[in-house]
mmCIF file of C-alpha atoms in Angstrom:
data_model
loop_
_atom_site.group_PDB
_atom_site.id
_atom_site.type_symbol
_atom_site.label_atom_id
_atom_site.label_comp_id
_atom_site.label_asym_id
_atom_site.label_seq_id
_atom_site.Cartn_x
_atom_site.Cartn_y
_atom_site.Cartn_z
ATOM 1 C CA UNK A 1 9.223 9.830 6.319
ATOM 2 C CA UNK A 2 5.626 10.640 5.031
ATOM 3 C CA UNK A 3 5.345 13.794 7.341
ATOM 4 C CA UNK A 4 2.521 12.143 9.154
ATOM 5 C CA UNK A 5 3.075 11.061 12.765
ATOM 6 C CA UNK A 6 1.178 8.707 15.157
ATOM 7 C CA UNK A 7 1.576 8.147 18.841
ATOM 8 C CA UNK A 8 1.976 5.732 20.564
ATOM 9 C CA UNK A 9 3.918 3.275 18.371
ATOM 10 C CA UNK A 10 2.650 0.359 20.637
ATOM 11 C CA UNK A 11 -0.217 -0.116 23.029
ATOM 12 C CA UNK A 12 -0.960 -3.036 25.088
ATOM 13 C CA UNK A 13 -4.427 -3.064 27.102
ATOM 14 C CA UNK A 14 -6.979 -5.341 28.399
ATOM 15 C CA UNK A 15 -10.685 -6.169 27.200
ATOM 16 C CA UNK A 16 -13.148 -3.634 28.211
ATOM 17 C CA UNK A 17 -10.662 -0.704 28.345
ATOM 18 C CA UNK A 18 -10.598 2.498 26.362
ATOM 19 C CA UNK A 19 -7.732 3.920 24.447
ATOM 20 C CA UNK A 20 -6.956 7.121 22.343
ATOM 21 C CA UNK A 21 -4.596 6.981 19.363
ATOM 22 C CA UNK A 22 -3.447 10.466 18.092
ATOM 23 C CA UNK A 23 -2.442 11.627 14.487
ATOM 24 C CA UNK A 24 -0.809 14.496 13.320
ATOM 25 C CA UNK A 25 -1.125 15.121 9.452
ATOM 26 C CA UNK A 26 1.312 16.524 7.032
ATOM 27 C CA UNK A 27 1.846 20.249 7.310
ATOM 28 C CA UNK A 28 -0.910 21.819 5.179
ATOM 29 C CA UNK A 29 -3.060 18.589 4.828
ATOM 30 C CA UNK A 30 -6.683 19.315 5.763
ATOM 31 C CA UNK A 31 -7.799 15.720 5.626
ATOM 32 C CA UNK A 32 -7.266 12.869 7.944
ATOM 33 C CA UNK A 33 -8.012 9.152 7.275
ATOM 34 C CA UNK A 34 -8.145 6.383 10.012
ATOM 35 C CA UNK A 35 -7.782 2.680 8.754
ATOM 36 C CA UNK A 36 -7.437 -0.664 10.498
ATOM 37 C CA UNK A 37 -5.257 -3.300 9.337
ATOM 38 C CA UNK A 38 -5.677 -6.792 10.736
ATOM 39 C CA UNK A 39 -4.919 -10.419 9.549
ATOM 40 C CA UNK A 40 -8.344 -11.401 9.024
ATOM 41 C CA UNK A 41 -9.942 -8.274 7.391
ATOM 42 C CA UNK A 42 -6.974 -6.658 5.660
ATOM 43 C CA UNK A 43 -6.798 -3.063 5.551
ATOM 44 C CA UNK A 44 -10.238 -1.267 5.978
ATOM 45 C CA UNK A 45 -11.188 2.373 5.773
ATOM 46 C CA UNK A 46 -12.733 3.534 9.026
ATOM 47 C CA UNK A 47 -13.286 7.201 8.776
ATOM 48 C CA UNK A 48 -12.550 10.372 7.273
ATOM 49 C CA UNK A 49 -12.342 13.902 8.578
ATOM 50 C CA UNK A 50 -11.720 17.174 6.625
ATOM 51 C CA UNK A 51 -10.904 20.427 8.318
ATOM 52 C CA UNK A 52 -12.725 19.239 11.472
ATOM 53 C CA UNK A 53 -15.881 17.933 10.117
ATOM 54 C CA UNK A 54 -16.661 14.274 9.531
ATOM 55 C CA UNK A 55 -16.774 13.634 5.694
ATOM 56 C CA UNK A 56 -17.082 9.844 5.418
ATOM 57 C CA UNK A 57 -17.661 6.711 7.204
ATOM 58 C CA UNK A 58 -16.296 3.123 6.468
ATOM 59 C CA UNK A 59 -16.374 0.135 8.550
ATOM 60 C CA UNK A 60 -16.208 1.900 11.884
ATOM 61 C CA UNK A 61 -17.729 0.258 14.754
ATOM 62 C CA UNK A 62 -20.212 2.099 17.153
ATOM 63 C CA UNK A 63 -17.507 1.444 19.917
ATOM 64 C CA UNK A 64 -15.079 3.550 17.935
ATOM 65 C CA UNK A 65 -15.266 7.253 17.495
ATOM 66 C CA UNK A 66 -12.957 9.952 16.191
ATOM 67 C CA UNK A 67 -12.441 13.582 16.026
ATOM 68 C CA UNK A 68 -10.198 16.314 14.365
ATOM 69 C CA UNK A 69 -9.269 19.239 16.223
ATOM 70 C CA UNK A 70 -8.809 23.041 15.170
ATOM 71 C CA UNK A 71 -5.105 22.274 14.994
ATOM 72 C CA UNK A 72 -5.952 19.470 12.423
ATOM 73 C CA UNK A 73 -4.610 16.577 14.497
ATOM 74 C CA UNK A 74 -7.081 13.873 15.035
ATOM 75 C CA UNK A 75 -7.793 11.310 17.704
ATOM 76 C CA UNK A 76 -9.456 7.951 17.377
ATOM 77 C CA UNK A 77 -11.052 6.523 20.403
ATOM 78 C CA UNK A 78 -11.623 2.987 20.805
ATOM 79 C CA UNK A 79 -13.756 1.951 23.810
ATOM 80 C CA UNK A 80 -15.130 -1.482 25.187
ATOM 81 C CA UNK A 81 -12.214 -3.184 23.681
ATOM 82 C CA UNK A 82 -12.389 -6.744 22.474
ATOM 83 C CA UNK A 83 -9.678 -9.182 21.678
ATOM 84 C CA UNK A 84 -10.460 -8.883 17.912
ATOM 85 C CA UNK A 85 -9.726 -5.125 18.188
ATOM 86 C CA UNK A 86 -6.013 -6.038 18.302
ATOM 87 C CA UNK A 87 -4.508 -4.537 14.888
ATOM 88 C CA UNK A 88 -2.526 -1.948 13.497
ATOM 89 C CA UNK A 89 -4.194 1.404 12.950
ATOM 90 C CA UNK A 90 -3.044 3.868 10.377
ATOM 91 C CA UNK A 91 -3.666 7.391 9.912
ATOM 92 C CA UNK A 92 -3.239 8.976 6.638
ATOM 93 C CA UNK A 93 -3.586 12.803 5.350
ATOM 94 C CA UNK A 94 -3.980 14.233 2.253
ATOM 95 C CA UNK A 95 -4.358 18.132 1.149
ATOM 96 C CA UNK A 96 -8.059 18.293 0.372
ATOM 97 C CA UNK A 97 -9.646 14.989 0.823
ATOM 98 C CA UNK A 98 -10.216 14.307 -2.832
ATOM 99 C CA UNK A 99 -10.476 10.855 -3.930
ATOM 100 C CA UNK A 100 -7.801 11.687 -6.736
ATOM 101 C CA UNK A 101 -5.115 12.951 -3.980
ATOM 102 C CA UNK A 102 -2.495 10.687 -2.701
ATOM 103 C CA UNK A 103 -3.014 9.764 0.852
ATOM 104 C CA UNK A 104 0.168 9.889 2.909
ATOM 105 C CA UNK A 105 0.166 7.106 5.655
ATOM 106 C CA UNK A 106 1.892 7.232 9.124
ATOM 107 C CA UNK A 107 3.839 4.592 10.592
ATOM 108 C CA UNK A 108 0.774 3.293 12.578
ATOM 109 C CA UNK A 109 -0.073 2.083 16.190
ATOM 110 C CA UNK A 110 0.043 -1.422 16.936
ATOM 111 C CA UNK A 111 -2.817 -2.104 19.386
ATOM 112 C CA UNK A 112 -2.794 -5.404 21.382
ATOM 113 C CA UNK A 113 -5.727 -6.315 23.294
ATOM 114 C CA UNK A 114 -5.098 -9.003 26.200
ATOM 115 C CA UNK B 1 -19.622 -0.732 -4.448
ATOM 116 C CA UNK B 2 -16.117 -0.556 -5.675
ATOM 117 C CA UNK B 3 -13.598 -3.536 -4.985
ATOM 118 C CA UNK B 4 -10.406 -4.693 -5.697
ATOM 119 C CA UNK B 5 -9.113 -8.315 -6.179
ATOM 120 C CA UNK B 6 -5.162 -9.065 -6.059
ATOM 121 C CA UNK B 7 -4.455 -12.557 -7.448
ATOM 122 C CA UNK B 8 -1.861 -14.325 -5.467
ATOM 123 C CA UNK B 9 -1.317 -13.680 -1.834
ATOM 124 C CA UNK B 10 2.530 -14.566 -2.418
ATOM 125 C CA UNK B 11 4.675 -14.107 -5.575
ATOM 126 C CA UNK B 12 8.261 -15.325 -5.582
ATOM 127 C CA UNK B 13 10.693 -14.301 -8.183
ATOM 128 C CA UNK B 14 14.370 -14.517 -8.714
ATOM 129 C CA UNK B 15 16.497 -11.285 -8.420
ATOM 130 C CA UNK B 16 16.892 -9.902 -11.768
ATOM 131 C CA UNK B 17 13.639 -11.394 -12.977
ATOM 132 C CA UNK B 18 10.297 -9.703 -14.152
ATOM 133 C CA UNK B 19 8.123 -8.835 -11.418
ATOM 134 C CA UNK B 20 4.254 -8.949 -12.215
ATOM 135 C CA UNK B 21 1.739 -8.419 -9.380
ATOM 136 C CA UNK B 22 -1.849 -8.607 -10.582
ATOM 137 C CA UNK B 23 -4.818 -6.188 -9.725
ATOM 138 C CA UNK B 24 -8.301 -6.318 -10.993
ATOM 139 C CA UNK B 25 -10.872 -3.850 -9.868
ATOM 140 C CA UNK B 26 -14.572 -3.483 -10.034
ATOM 141 C CA UNK B 27 -16.172 0.019 -10.236
ATOM 142 C CA UNK B 28 -19.116 1.360 -12.001
ATOM 143 C CA UNK B 29 -17.255 4.361 -13.270
ATOM 144 C CA UNK B 30 -13.810 5.068 -14.042
ATOM 145 C CA UNK B 31 -11.659 4.840 -10.911
ATOM 146 C CA UNK B 32 -8.453 6.286 -9.401
ATOM 147 C CA UNK B 33 -6.287 3.485 -8.742
ATOM 148 C CA UNK B 34 -3.177 3.211 -6.605
ATOM 149 C CA UNK B 35 -0.340 0.980 -5.574
ATOM 150 C CA UNK B 36 1.012 1.103 -2.309
ATOM 151 C CA UNK B 37 4.292 -0.765 -0.673
ATOM 152 C CA UNK B 38 4.344 -1.869 2.884
ATOM 153 C CA UNK B 39 7.929 -2.697 4.159
ATOM 154 C CA UNK B 40 7.963 -4.759 7.536
ATOM 155 C CA UNK B 41 6.979 -2.521 10.367
ATOM 156 C CA UNK B 42 6.278 0.379 8.495
ATOM 157 C CA UNK B 43 3.489 2.388 6.993
ATOM 158 C CA UNK B 44 2.290 2.381 3.291
ATOM 159 C CA UNK B 45 4.225 4.266 0.740
ATOM 160 C CA UNK B 46 2.858 5.353 -2.615
ATOM 161 C CA UNK B 47 4.377 3.486 -5.518
ATOM 162 C CA UNK B 48 2.136 5.099 -8.330
ATOM 163 C CA UNK B 49 -1.333 5.992 -9.237
ATOM 164 C CA UNK B 50 -3.634 6.399 -12.123
ATOM 165 C CA UNK B 51 -5.830 9.234 -12.443
ATOM 166 C CA UNK B 52 -6.906 9.102 -16.104
ATOM 167 C CA UNK B 53 -4.198 11.215 -17.642
ATOM 168 C CA UNK B 54 -2.217 8.364 -19.065
ATOM 169 C CA UNK B 55 -2.931 4.599 -19.110
ATOM 170 C CA UNK B 56 0.818 3.748 -18.660
ATOM 171 C CA UNK B 57 1.791 5.104 -15.201
ATOM 172 C CA UNK B 58 5.433 5.225 -14.038
ATOM 173 C CA UNK B 59 6.420 5.278 -10.226
ATOM 174 C CA UNK B 60 9.141 5.084 -7.910
ATOM 175 C CA UNK B 61 11.884 2.422 -7.733
ATOM 176 C CA UNK B 62 11.403 1.381 -11.411
ATOM 177 C CA UNK B 63 7.784 0.076 -11.167
ATOM 178 C CA UNK B 64 5.061 0.827 -13.424
ATOM 179 C CA UNK B 65 1.491 -0.176 -14.165
ATOM 180 C CA UNK B 66 -0.864 -0.062 -17.207
ATOM 181 C CA UNK B 67 -4.597 0.706 -16.682
ATOM 182 C CA UNK B 68 -6.587 -1.498 -18.997
ATOM 183 C CA UNK B 69 -10.240 -0.575 -18.919
ATOM 184 C CA UNK B 70 -11.325 -3.568 -21.100
ATOM 185 C CA UNK B 71 -9.817 -5.894 -18.587
ATOM 186 C CA UNK B 72 -10.729 -3.857 -15.564
ATOM 187 C CA UNK B 73 -7.057 -4.364 -14.675
ATOM 188 C CA UNK B 74 -4.110 -2.404 -13.144
ATOM 189 C CA UNK B 75 -1.102 -4.864 -13.174
ATOM 190 C CA UNK B 76 2.199 -3.796 -11.436
ATOM 191 C CA UNK B 77 5.428 -4.547 -13.134
ATOM 192 C CA UNK B 78 9.055 -4.087 -12.655
ATOM 193 C CA UNK B 79 11.524 -5.222 -15.481
ATOM 194 C CA UNK B 80 14.323 -6.386 -13.026
ATOM 195 C CA UNK B 81 13.569 -7.512 -9.322
ATOM 196 C CA UNK B 82 16.009 -6.404 -6.431
ATOM 197 C CA UNK B 83 16.406 -7.654 -3.202
ATOM 198 C CA UNK B 84 15.159 -4.444 -1.569
ATOM 199 C CA UNK B 85 11.788 -5.120 -3.525
ATOM 200 C CA UNK B 86 10.751 -7.812 -0.867
ATOM 201 C CA UNK B 87 7.802 -6.184 0.761
ATOM 202 C CA UNK B 88 3.984 -6.399 0.719
ATOM 203 C CA UNK B 89 1.972 -4.716 -2.026
ATOM 204 C CA UNK B 90 -1.433 -3.236 -2.033
ATOM 205 C CA UNK B 91 -3.700 -2.069 -4.953
ATOM 206 C CA UNK B 92 -6.404 0.293 -3.885
ATOM 207 C CA UNK B 93 -9.380 2.210 -5.478
ATOM 208 C CA UNK B 94 -11.046 5.279 -4.846
ATOM 209 C CA UNK B 95 -14.066 7.022 -6.247
ATOM 210 C CA UNK B 96 -14.304 9.656 -8.726
ATOM 211 C CA UNK B 97 -16.234 12.841 -8.827
ATOM 212 C CA UNK B 98 -14.276 14.439 -5.599
ATOM 213 C CA UNK B 99 -15.856 12.231 -3.263
ATOM 214 C CA UNK B 100 -14.406 10.983 0.008
ATOM 215 C CA UNK B 101 -14.892 7.394 1.260
ATOM 216 C CA UNK B 102 -11.367 6.390 1.635
ATOM 217 C CA UNK B 103 -9.423 3.649 -0.111
ATOM 218 C CA UNK B 104 -10.690 0.308 -0.687
ATOM 219 C CA UNK B 105 -7.717 -1.981 -0.671
ATOM 220 C CA UNK B 106 -6.884 -5.446 -2.034
ATOM 221 C CA UNK B 107 -5.850 -8.218 0.422
ATOM 222 C CA UNK B 108 -2.128 -7.542 -0.554
ATOM 223 C CA UNK B 109 0.419 -9.530 -2.379
ATOM 224 C CA UNK B 110 3.796 -10.581 -0.527
ATOM 225 C CA UNK B 111 6.690 -10.320 -2.923
ATOM 226 C CA UNK B 112 9.554 -12.655 -2.313
ATOM 227 C CA UNK B 113 12.901 -12.089 -4.016
ATOM 228 C CA UNK B 114 15.002 -15.057 -4.347
ATOM 229 C CA UNK B 115 18.754 -14.764 -4.457
#
């Protein structure tokens, strides 16, 4: 158990819909990362937050957005969903958001878009 | 831009045999390198990481990796495979200088252990 929690574990929705994925980092960690894992794209970094502020963006689509709240939990919002958005979405956390730090991964949210 | 190449999407070894999973990186500056393992239906767990302190890094579950700058490699090894080592293994790189940008992952290697 990494200490990172993600809800829900599974999500099934239809094309065009909007969903919100939630992540609670390890106690004391200020930085949260979001990753997408799919068969064709592999594991891709989406976005990073540090203490409520966006720090870095990766391959995140404009239809996707995220935020980190004062209690440090984070939400990833996916809108206008397409079939290709079906994937496993991971959240990870680290203490200070530095490149040298270990990122601790949650169990993931499996999204299926029908 | 940084990148990671994992040679071999599938590697099969016999139980008790040497495990060797290959990882080559591309980076304009000395990177930080990581090996993660993913068991079925689970998240990623850190096996070990290289942060420039020592070129031979020991991790959990008997795994180790050696950073070779001249070969831009960070191959993962284990002397004797166990059935419980069957999983997906990912090599990843992140930038130095305290920057963010997340981890850049290789495509993964599926390790199969034959009884």
